[in-house]
Structure formats: structure tokens, C-alpha cells
Amino acid sequence: MHLRQYEEVAEAQNREELTARLTAFTWLVDFERFSLVLQQPRRDGSKTYRGVTNAPSAWLTKHRDNALALKDPVHTHLRHSFKPILYSQRTYVDAGVGEMWEEQAPFGYQVGVAVSLAMPGGARMLLGVDRPGSLPNDPDKVARVVSDLQLLATYTQDTVLRVVAANDDLLTAQQLNVLQLIAEGKSTSVIATLLGVSENTVKFHVRELFKRFGVATREQAVLEGCRLGLIS
């Protein structure tokens, strides 16, 4: 891996460029999927999770509940340790959640390598690559993947803070509320009642969501919200 390849990822100017360059980097290390999650502390002691990924839309639809991610043994390890982790089906079986691996395996998440990086302000970056099949048999090759990910995380931390953390300004608080309720399957009339506004106001917010996300349906808006880490 050449230094310039790390720099190219770090030079991404927006989410689309970051996703595309991370995808290309993932292929270079002979994996198919990547996930990058930015964990940041809130003033009330809770944490926010935002990220970018090249996961297929079908997987995002099934796995948009952050509560599931919090039970994932790989995510759990990365949230509490800076030691890299290599995972396989055995990781999930040993953690008592073998069914999670069975659900994710058809989407290319069968084995993987992941690292965690401490960032300014108590933030943490979780970065991993995944693929079907098995991990490389050569221990030296696995070690190189770990090293590549650790160096990539170091190079891109400023970019991640600039690009990924910027999602707070993407939508207003009320638009986020509407988007979350749409994700929960609520109708326009129910959303209006829950938020104490008119149905026309809800429809206005939905139109604004469509424009900001560049989508045409509620389902697409929810998928984009999940991809951006704005809703659970």
C-alpha cells in the first residue's frame, strides 16, 4: 500500500467521495464491504453513532436499528477496546448471538477485520472491512490488513470529523422527528398528532426531506437517513 492511497481517502470533500474512496481502498486489501462509524459523546452522557458504509440497500433496510448494532460482538469489542479484532462465525456463536451472523452472512458479512481509534473530544472511530468466505490463511497478510486499517483511520480522522459529524446540520430537529416517525411506519396523520402540527406541515417536512436527500419516496428517505446515521 502506497502513502498516496491513504492521502486520497483523507482528501475526500464530501460523504459521496469518502464512501467511494473507502470502497476502493477496501478492494485493494481484498475485502468487499467496509463500515466506518463515528462514536461521539453527548453532554447528557449518551453517545451518537454516525457513519458511512458501502452496505447494500437490502442490508440497511434490515439492519437500521442501532439497538442491534449495540448487541453485535464486533461493535461491542470496538467500543470498549483499542485492540484490533478478527471476526468469523465463531465470534458470534461464542457471544451467544449466532443468529446475527446467519442474518448478515448473505450480504457479504461473514468474516472481517476491524480497528478502533481514539479521537479528540472523547470520540472514537470504528473501522472495519468484511467479505464472504474466510480470512486470509497467511498471518502476515492479515497483519498487513490490520496495519492498513490503523494507518487509514489515523490519516482520515480529520476528514471523518468534517464529513461525517456534519450530519447534525443536515436536517432541522423537526425534520429529524418526522424522518424517525416515518421509519417507524407512522402515517402522515399519526405523525401530525404526535408532533402537534397539521398534516400539511408534516407533508411540507416530507417534501423537504425528499429535496435534501435527492429521493422520491418515503422508503428511499428512510434508507438515506439510515445510511447517514441520522435515524435508528
PDB file of C-alpha atoms in Angstrom:
ATOM      1  CA  MET A   1       0.000   0.000   0.000  1.00  0.00           C
ATOM      2  CA  HIS A   2       1.408   3.404  -1.019  1.00  0.00           C
ATOM      3  CA  LEU A   3       1.160   6.514   1.150  1.00  0.00           C
ATOM      4  CA  ARG A   4      -0.721   8.303  -1.615  1.00  0.00           C
ATOM      5  CA  GLN A   5      -3.603   5.823  -1.293  1.00  0.00           C
ATOM      6  CA  TYR A   6      -4.178   6.846   2.317  1.00  0.00           C
ATOM      7  CA  GLU A   7      -3.923  10.505   1.372  1.00  0.00           C
ATOM      8  CA  GLU A   8      -6.540  10.134  -1.369  1.00  0.00           C
ATOM      9  CA  VAL A   9      -9.091   8.872   1.129  1.00  0.00           C
ATOM     10  CA  ALA A  10      -8.216  11.678   3.539  1.00  0.00           C
ATOM     11  CA  GLU A  11      -8.721  14.266   0.795  1.00  0.00           C
ATOM     12  CA  ALA A  12     -12.400  13.361   0.289  1.00  0.00           C
ATOM     13  CA  GLN A  13     -14.536  16.512   0.321  1.00  0.00           C
ATOM     14  CA  ASN A  14     -17.955  15.025   0.978  1.00  0.00           C
ATOM     15  CA  ARG A  15     -19.734  11.851   2.003  1.00  0.00           C
ATOM     16  CA  GLU A  16     -20.022  10.500  -1.543  1.00  0.00           C
ATOM     17  CA  GLU A  17     -16.300  10.895  -2.186  1.00  0.00           C
ATOM     18  CA  LEU A  18     -15.437   9.382   1.175  1.00  0.00           C
ATOM     19  CA  THR A  19     -17.653   6.359   0.514  1.00  0.00           C
ATOM     20  CA  ALA A  20     -16.243   5.841  -2.973  1.00  0.00           C
ATOM     21  CA  ARG A  21     -12.622   6.125  -1.844  1.00  0.00           C
ATOM     22  CA  LEU A  22     -13.115   3.866   1.153  1.00  0.00           C
ATOM     23  CA  THR A  23     -14.755   1.319  -1.142  1.00  0.00           C
ATOM     24  CA  ALA A  24     -11.747   1.419  -3.478  1.00  0.00           C
ATOM     25  CA  PHE A  25      -9.391   1.058  -0.511  1.00  0.00           C
ATOM     26  CA  THR A  26     -11.411  -1.929   0.725  1.00  0.00           C
ATOM     27  CA  TRP A  27     -10.992  -3.664  -2.616  1.00  0.00           C
ATOM     28  CA  LEU A  28      -7.247  -3.008  -2.528  1.00  0.00           C
ATOM     29  CA  VAL A  29      -6.950  -5.010   0.689  1.00  0.00           C
ATOM     30  CA  ASP A  30      -9.025  -7.818  -0.879  1.00  0.00           C
ATOM     31  CA  PHE A  31     -12.276  -7.242   1.005  1.00  0.00           C
ATOM     32  CA  GLU A  32     -15.727  -6.239  -0.279  1.00  0.00           C
ATOM     33  CA  ARG A  33     -17.581  -4.298   2.412  1.00  0.00           C
ATOM     34  CA  PHE A  34     -16.499  -1.557   4.765  1.00  0.00           C
ATOM     35  CA  SER A  35     -18.118   0.193   7.703  1.00  0.00           C
ATOM     36  CA  LEU A  36     -16.907   3.352   9.354  1.00  0.00           C
ATOM     37  CA  VAL A  37     -18.705   4.554  12.480  1.00  0.00           C
ATOM     38  CA  LEU A  38     -18.018   7.763  14.378  1.00  0.00           C
ATOM     39  CA  GLN A  39     -18.983   7.496  18.048  1.00  0.00           C
ATOM     40  CA  GLN A  40     -19.295  10.846  19.824  1.00  0.00           C
ATOM     41  CA  PRO A  41     -20.292  11.664  23.409  1.00  0.00           C
ATOM     42  CA  ARG A  42     -23.266  13.894  24.205  1.00  0.00           C
ATOM     43  CA  ARG A  43     -23.464  16.270  27.141  1.00  0.00           C
ATOM     44  CA  ASP A  44     -26.029  14.021  28.850  1.00  0.00           C
ATOM     45  CA  GLY A  45     -23.586  11.116  28.836  1.00  0.00           C
ATOM     46  CA  SER A  46     -25.179   9.230  25.946  1.00  0.00           C
ATOM     47  CA  LYS A  47     -23.459   8.678  22.604  1.00  0.00           C
ATOM     48  CA  THR A  48     -24.283   9.343  18.979  1.00  0.00           C
ATOM     49  CA  TYR A  49     -23.331   6.974  16.158  1.00  0.00           C
ATOM     50  CA  ARG A  50     -22.926   8.164  12.581  1.00  0.00           C
ATOM     51  CA  GLY A  51     -21.103   6.589   9.722  1.00  0.00           C
ATOM     52  CA  VAL A  52     -20.550   5.658   6.124  1.00  0.00           C
ATOM     53  CA  THR A  53     -20.680   2.243   4.522  1.00  0.00           C
ATOM     54  CA  ASN A  54     -20.970   0.514   1.169  1.00  0.00           C
ATOM     55  CA  ALA A  55     -23.506  -1.941   2.571  1.00  0.00           C
ATOM     56  CA  PRO A  56     -26.245  -2.977   0.128  1.00  0.00           C
ATOM     57  CA  SER A  57     -29.624  -1.271   0.488  1.00  0.00           C
ATOM     58  CA  ALA A  58     -31.281  -4.576   1.388  1.00  0.00           C
ATOM     59  CA  TRP A  59     -28.962  -4.917   4.389  1.00  0.00           C
ATOM     60  CA  LEU A  60     -29.537  -1.333   5.526  1.00  0.00           C
ATOM     61  CA  THR A  61     -33.276  -1.942   5.419  1.00  0.00           C
ATOM     62  CA  LYS A  62     -32.965  -4.989   7.669  1.00  0.00           C
ATOM     63  CA  HIS A  63     -30.341  -3.557   9.996  1.00  0.00           C
ATOM     64  CA  ARG A  64     -31.375   0.039  10.635  1.00  0.00           C
ATOM     65  CA  ASP A  65     -31.985  -0.446  14.362  1.00  0.00           C
ATOM     66  CA  ASN A  66     -28.994   0.852  16.341  1.00  0.00           C
ATOM     67  CA  ALA A  67     -30.024  -1.385  19.232  1.00  0.00           C
ATOM     68  CA  LEU A  68     -28.997  -4.398  17.133  1.00  0.00           C
ATOM     69  CA  ALA A  69     -25.584  -2.902  16.452  1.00  0.00           C
ATOM     70  CA  LEU A  70     -25.071  -2.400  20.170  1.00  0.00           C
ATOM     71  CA  LYS A  71     -25.517  -6.167  20.656  1.00  0.00           C
ATOM     72  CA  ASP A  72     -23.068  -7.046  17.895  1.00  0.00           C
ATOM     73  CA  PRO A  73     -19.925  -8.609  19.439  1.00  0.00           C
ATOM     74  CA  VAL A  74     -17.621  -6.874  16.964  1.00  0.00           C
ATOM     75  CA  HIS A  75     -19.135  -3.447  17.663  1.00  0.00           C
ATOM     76  CA  THR A  76     -19.112  -4.169  21.391  1.00  0.00           C
ATOM     77  CA  HIS A  77     -15.412  -5.029  21.293  1.00  0.00           C
ATOM     78  CA  LEU A  78     -14.523  -1.913  19.302  1.00  0.00           C
ATOM     79  CA  ARG A  79     -16.494   0.380  21.602  1.00  0.00           C
ATOM     80  CA  HIS A  80     -14.572  -0.820  24.636  1.00  0.00           C
ATOM     81  CA  SER A  81     -11.137  -1.790  23.346  1.00  0.00           C
ATOM     82  CA  PHE A  82      -8.483  -0.419  21.022  1.00  0.00           C
ATOM     83  CA  LYS A  83      -7.225  -3.913  20.240  1.00  0.00           C
ATOM     84  CA  PRO A  84      -7.967  -4.938  16.617  1.00  0.00           C
ATOM     85  CA  ILE A  85     -10.426  -7.778  16.155  1.00  0.00           C
ATOM     86  CA  LEU A  86     -10.661 -10.541  13.554  1.00  0.00           C
ATOM     87  CA  TYR A  87     -14.150 -11.976  13.373  1.00  0.00           C
ATOM     88  CA  SER A  88     -15.844 -15.024  11.914  1.00  0.00           C
ATOM     89  CA  GLN A  89     -18.973 -17.039  12.622  1.00  0.00           C
ATOM     90  CA  ARG A  90     -17.276 -18.348  15.755  1.00  0.00           C
ATOM     91  CA  THR A  91     -17.130 -14.807  17.199  1.00  0.00           C
ATOM     92  CA  TYR A  92     -20.917 -14.549  17.095  1.00  0.00           C
ATOM     93  CA  VAL A  93     -21.575 -18.098  18.258  1.00  0.00           C
ATOM     94  CA  ASP A  94     -19.265 -17.659  21.251  1.00  0.00           C
ATOM     95  CA  ALA A  95     -21.097 -14.425  22.128  1.00  0.00           C
ATOM     96  CA  GLY A  96     -24.446 -16.242  22.053  1.00  0.00           C
ATOM     97  CA  VAL A  97     -25.743 -14.364  19.011  1.00  0.00           C
ATOM     98  CA  GLY A  98     -25.041 -16.832  16.224  1.00  0.00           C
ATOM     99  CA  GLU A  99     -28.331 -15.846  14.611  1.00  0.00           C
ATOM    100  CA  MET A 100     -26.911 -12.360  13.937  1.00  0.00           C
ATOM    101  CA  TRP A 101     -24.142 -13.888  11.833  1.00  0.00           C
ATOM    102  CA  GLU A 102     -26.681 -16.048   9.971  1.00  0.00           C
ATOM    103  CA  GLU A 103     -28.654 -12.920   9.116  1.00  0.00           C
ATOM    104  CA  GLN A 104     -25.693 -10.863   7.910  1.00  0.00           C
ATOM    105  CA  ALA A 105     -23.736 -13.596   6.096  1.00  0.00           C
ATOM    106  CA  PRO A 106     -25.788 -13.499   2.843  1.00  0.00           C
ATOM    107  CA  PHE A 107     -24.927  -9.803   2.486  1.00  0.00           C
ATOM    108  CA  GLY A 108     -21.166 -10.370   2.489  1.00  0.00           C
ATOM    109  CA  TYR A 109     -20.534 -10.080   6.220  1.00  0.00           C
ATOM    110  CA  GLN A 110     -19.022 -13.471   7.013  1.00  0.00           C
ATOM    111  CA  VAL A 111     -15.501 -12.598   8.149  1.00  0.00           C
ATOM    112  CA  GLY A 112     -13.718  -9.348   8.762  1.00  0.00           C
ATOM    113  CA  VAL A 113     -11.044  -7.210  10.346  1.00  0.00           C
ATOM    114  CA  ALA A 114     -11.802  -4.113  12.402  1.00  0.00           C
ATOM    115  CA  VAL A 115      -9.969  -1.478  14.422  1.00  0.00           C
ATOM    116  CA  SER A 116     -10.836   1.345  16.795  1.00  0.00           C
ATOM    117  CA  LEU A 117      -9.153   4.741  17.073  1.00  0.00           C
ATOM    118  CA  ALA A 118      -9.400   7.311  19.889  1.00  0.00           C
ATOM    119  CA  MET A 119     -10.210  10.793  18.573  1.00  0.00           C
ATOM    120  CA  PRO A 120     -10.362  14.318  20.033  1.00  0.00           C
ATOM    121  CA  GLY A 121     -13.186  15.184  22.409  1.00  0.00           C
ATOM    122  CA  GLY A 122     -13.796  11.645  23.561  1.00  0.00           C
ATOM    123  CA  ALA A 123     -14.854  10.487  20.104  1.00  0.00           C
ATOM    124  CA  ARG A 124     -13.949   7.098  18.698  1.00  0.00           C
ATOM    125  CA  MET A 125     -13.734   5.799  15.135  1.00  0.00           C
ATOM    126  CA  LEU A 126     -14.723   2.194  14.413  1.00  0.00           C
ATOM    127  CA  LEU A 127     -13.429   0.993  11.051  1.00  0.00           C
ATOM    128  CA  GLY A 128     -13.789  -2.475   9.598  1.00  0.00           C
ATOM    129  CA  VAL A 129     -13.712  -4.433   6.352  1.00  0.00           C
ATOM    130  CA  ASP A 130     -15.718  -7.563   5.609  1.00  0.00           C
ATOM    131  CA  ARG A 131     -16.033 -10.240   2.967  1.00  0.00           C
ATOM    132  CA  PRO A 132     -17.638 -13.634   2.329  1.00  0.00           C
ATOM    133  CA  GLY A 133     -15.610 -16.803   2.696  1.00  0.00           C
ATOM    134  CA  SER A 134     -12.679 -16.906   5.078  1.00  0.00           C
ATOM    135  CA  LEU A 135      -9.889 -14.685   6.317  1.00  0.00           C
ATOM    136  CA  PRO A 136      -6.501 -14.928   4.576  1.00  0.00           C
ATOM    137  CA  ASN A 137      -4.553 -18.021   5.571  1.00  0.00           C
ATOM    138  CA  ASP A 138      -1.302 -16.092   5.654  1.00  0.00           C
ATOM    139  CA  PRO A 139      -0.884 -14.442   9.100  1.00  0.00           C
ATOM    140  CA  ASP A 140       1.393 -11.818   7.581  1.00  0.00           C
ATOM    141  CA  LYS A 141      -1.346 -10.785   5.145  1.00  0.00           C
ATOM    142  CA  VAL A 142      -3.852 -10.459   7.980  1.00  0.00           C
ATOM    143  CA  ALA A 143      -1.349  -8.359   9.916  1.00  0.00           C
ATOM    144  CA  ARG A 144      -0.933  -6.085   6.893  1.00  0.00           C
ATOM    145  CA  VAL A 145      -4.693  -5.547   6.671  1.00  0.00           C
ATOM    146  CA  VAL A 146      -4.784  -4.597  10.353  1.00  0.00           C
ATOM    147  CA  SER A 147      -1.880  -2.186   9.853  1.00  0.00           C
ATOM    148  CA  ASP A 148      -3.504  -0.709   6.747  1.00  0.00           C
ATOM    149  CA  LEU A 149      -6.746  -0.055   8.628  1.00  0.00           C
ATOM    150  CA  GLN A 150      -4.979   1.502  11.594  1.00  0.00           C
ATOM    151  CA  LEU A 151      -2.971   3.829   9.371  1.00  0.00           C
ATOM    152  CA  LEU A 152      -6.070   4.658   7.312  1.00  0.00           C
ATOM    153  CA  ALA A 153      -8.005   5.556  10.468  1.00  0.00           C
ATOM    154  CA  THR A 154      -5.186   7.846  11.579  1.00  0.00           C
ATOM    155  CA  TYR A 155      -4.979   9.550   8.197  1.00  0.00           C
ATOM    156  CA  THR A 156      -8.725  10.087   7.844  1.00  0.00           C
ATOM    157  CA  GLN A 157      -9.772  11.184  11.329  1.00  0.00           C
ATOM    158  CA  ASP A 158      -9.929  14.887  10.439  1.00  0.00           C
ATOM    159  CA  THR A 159     -11.881  14.047   7.294  1.00  0.00           C
ATOM    160  CA  VAL A 160     -14.331  11.896   9.236  1.00  0.00           C
ATOM    161  CA  LEU A 161     -14.934  14.642  11.781  1.00  0.00           C
ATOM    162  CA  ARG A 162     -15.526  17.141   8.991  1.00  0.00           C
ATOM    163  CA  VAL A 163     -17.659  14.990   6.720  1.00  0.00           C
ATOM    164  CA  VAL A 164     -19.465  12.528   8.973  1.00  0.00           C
ATOM    165  CA  ALA A 165     -20.044  14.700  12.044  1.00  0.00           C
ATOM    166  CA  ALA A 166     -21.524  17.414   9.824  1.00  0.00           C
ATOM    167  CA  ASN A 167     -24.804  15.491   9.669  1.00  0.00           C
ATOM    168  CA  ASP A 168     -26.123  17.436  12.677  1.00  0.00           C
ATOM    169  CA  ASP A 169     -26.635  20.418  10.388  1.00  0.00           C
ATOM    170  CA  LEU A 170     -28.198  18.431   7.557  1.00  0.00           C
ATOM    171  CA  LEU A 171     -31.756  18.428   8.948  1.00  0.00           C
ATOM    172  CA  THR A 172     -33.716  20.515  11.406  1.00  0.00           C
ATOM    173  CA  ALA A 173     -34.854  18.941  14.667  1.00  0.00           C
ATOM    174  CA  GLN A 174     -38.430  18.685  13.403  1.00  0.00           C
ATOM    175  CA  GLN A 175     -37.317  17.101  10.129  1.00  0.00           C
ATOM    176  CA  LEU A 176     -35.379  14.523  12.129  1.00  0.00           C
ATOM    177  CA  ASN A 177     -38.502  13.830  14.187  1.00  0.00           C
ATOM    178  CA  VAL A 178     -40.574  13.341  11.043  1.00  0.00           C
ATOM    179  CA  LEU A 179     -37.941  11.094   9.479  1.00  0.00           C
ATOM    180  CA  GLN A 180     -37.731   8.919  12.605  1.00  0.00           C
ATOM    181  CA  LEU A 181     -41.524   8.541  12.730  1.00  0.00           C
ATOM    182  CA  ILE A 182     -41.631   7.646   9.026  1.00  0.00           C
ATOM    183  CA  ALA A 183     -39.015   4.976   9.734  1.00  0.00           C
ATOM    184  CA  GLU A 184     -41.321   3.635  12.441  1.00  0.00           C
ATOM    185  CA  GLY A 185     -44.099   3.270   9.872  1.00  0.00           C
ATOM    186  CA  LYS A 186     -46.293   6.128  11.098  1.00  0.00           C
ATOM    187  CA  SER A 187     -48.763   7.721   8.698  1.00  0.00           C
ATOM    188  CA  THR A 188     -48.979  11.453   7.977  1.00  0.00           C
ATOM    189  CA  SER A 189     -51.999  11.866  10.237  1.00  0.00           C
ATOM    190  CA  VAL A 190     -50.367   9.988  13.119  1.00  0.00           C
ATOM    191  CA  ILE A 191     -47.141  11.985  12.766  1.00  0.00           C
ATOM    192  CA  ALA A 192     -49.168  15.225  12.829  1.00  0.00           C
ATOM    193  CA  THR A 193     -50.908  14.147  16.038  1.00  0.00           C
ATOM    194  CA  LEU A 194     -47.706  13.033  17.742  1.00  0.00           C
ATOM    195  CA  LEU A 195     -45.861  16.253  16.880  1.00  0.00           C
ATOM    196  CA  GLY A 196     -48.833  18.555  17.484  1.00  0.00           C
ATOM    197  CA  VAL A 197     -48.777  20.044  13.985  1.00  0.00           C
ATOM    198  CA  SER A 198     -51.045  19.978  10.953  1.00  0.00           C
ATOM    199  CA  GLU A 199     -50.900  17.303   8.267  1.00  0.00           C
ATOM    200  CA  ASN A 200     -49.876  19.995   5.774  1.00  0.00           C
ATOM    201  CA  THR A 201     -46.879  20.811   7.966  1.00  0.00           C
ATOM    202  CA  VAL A 202     -45.875  17.150   8.007  1.00  0.00           C
ATOM    203  CA  LYS A 203     -46.210  16.988   4.216  1.00  0.00           C
ATOM    204  CA  PHE A 204     -44.024  20.087   3.938  1.00  0.00           C
ATOM    205  CA  HIS A 205     -41.302  18.437   6.042  1.00  0.00           C
ATOM    206  CA  VAL A 206     -41.531  15.272   3.949  1.00  0.00           C
ATOM    207  CA  ARG A 207     -41.056  17.286   0.749  1.00  0.00           C
ATOM    208  CA  GLU A 208     -38.034  18.992   2.316  1.00  0.00           C
ATOM    209  CA  LEU A 209     -36.593  15.598   3.242  1.00  0.00           C
ATOM    210  CA  PHE A 210     -37.008  14.425  -0.351  1.00  0.00           C
ATOM    211  CA  LYS A 211     -35.204  17.527  -1.650  1.00  0.00           C
ATOM    212  CA  ARG A 212     -32.332  17.327   0.833  1.00  0.00           C
ATOM    213  CA  PHE A 213     -31.795  13.619   0.222  1.00  0.00           C
ATOM    214  CA  GLY A 214     -32.484  13.695  -3.523  1.00  0.00           C
ATOM    215  CA  VAL A 215     -35.091  10.924  -3.259  1.00  0.00           C
ATOM    216  CA  ALA A 216     -38.690  10.442  -4.338  1.00  0.00           C
ATOM    217  CA  THR A 217     -40.270   8.089  -1.785  1.00  0.00           C
ATOM    218  CA  ARG A 218     -40.528   7.665   1.966  1.00  0.00           C
ATOM    219  CA  GLU A 219     -38.749   4.338   1.765  1.00  0.00           C
ATOM    220  CA  GLN A 220     -35.804   5.940  -0.016  1.00  0.00           C
ATOM    221  CA  ALA A 221     -35.700   8.752   2.550  1.00  0.00           C
ATOM    222  CA  VAL A 222     -35.538   6.218   5.381  1.00  0.00           C
ATOM    223  CA  LEU A 223     -32.738   4.299   3.656  1.00  0.00           C
ATOM    224  CA  GLU A 224     -30.768   7.502   3.145  1.00  0.00           C
ATOM    225  CA  GLY A 225     -31.347   8.529   6.747  1.00  0.00           C
ATOM    226  CA  CYS A 226     -30.037   5.159   7.894  1.00  0.00           C
ATOM    227  CA  ARG A 227     -27.028   5.388   5.604  1.00  0.00           C
ATOM    228  CA  LEU A 228     -26.201   8.814   7.020  1.00  0.00           C
ATOM    229  CA  GLY A 229     -26.633   7.575  10.571  1.00  0.00           C
ATOM    230  CA  LEU A 230     -29.395  10.099  11.280  1.00  0.00           C
ATOM    231  CA  ILE A 231     -32.027   7.644  12.484  1.00  0.00           C
ATOM    232  CA  SER A 232     -32.111   4.298  14.242  1.00  0.00           C
TER     233      SER A 232
END
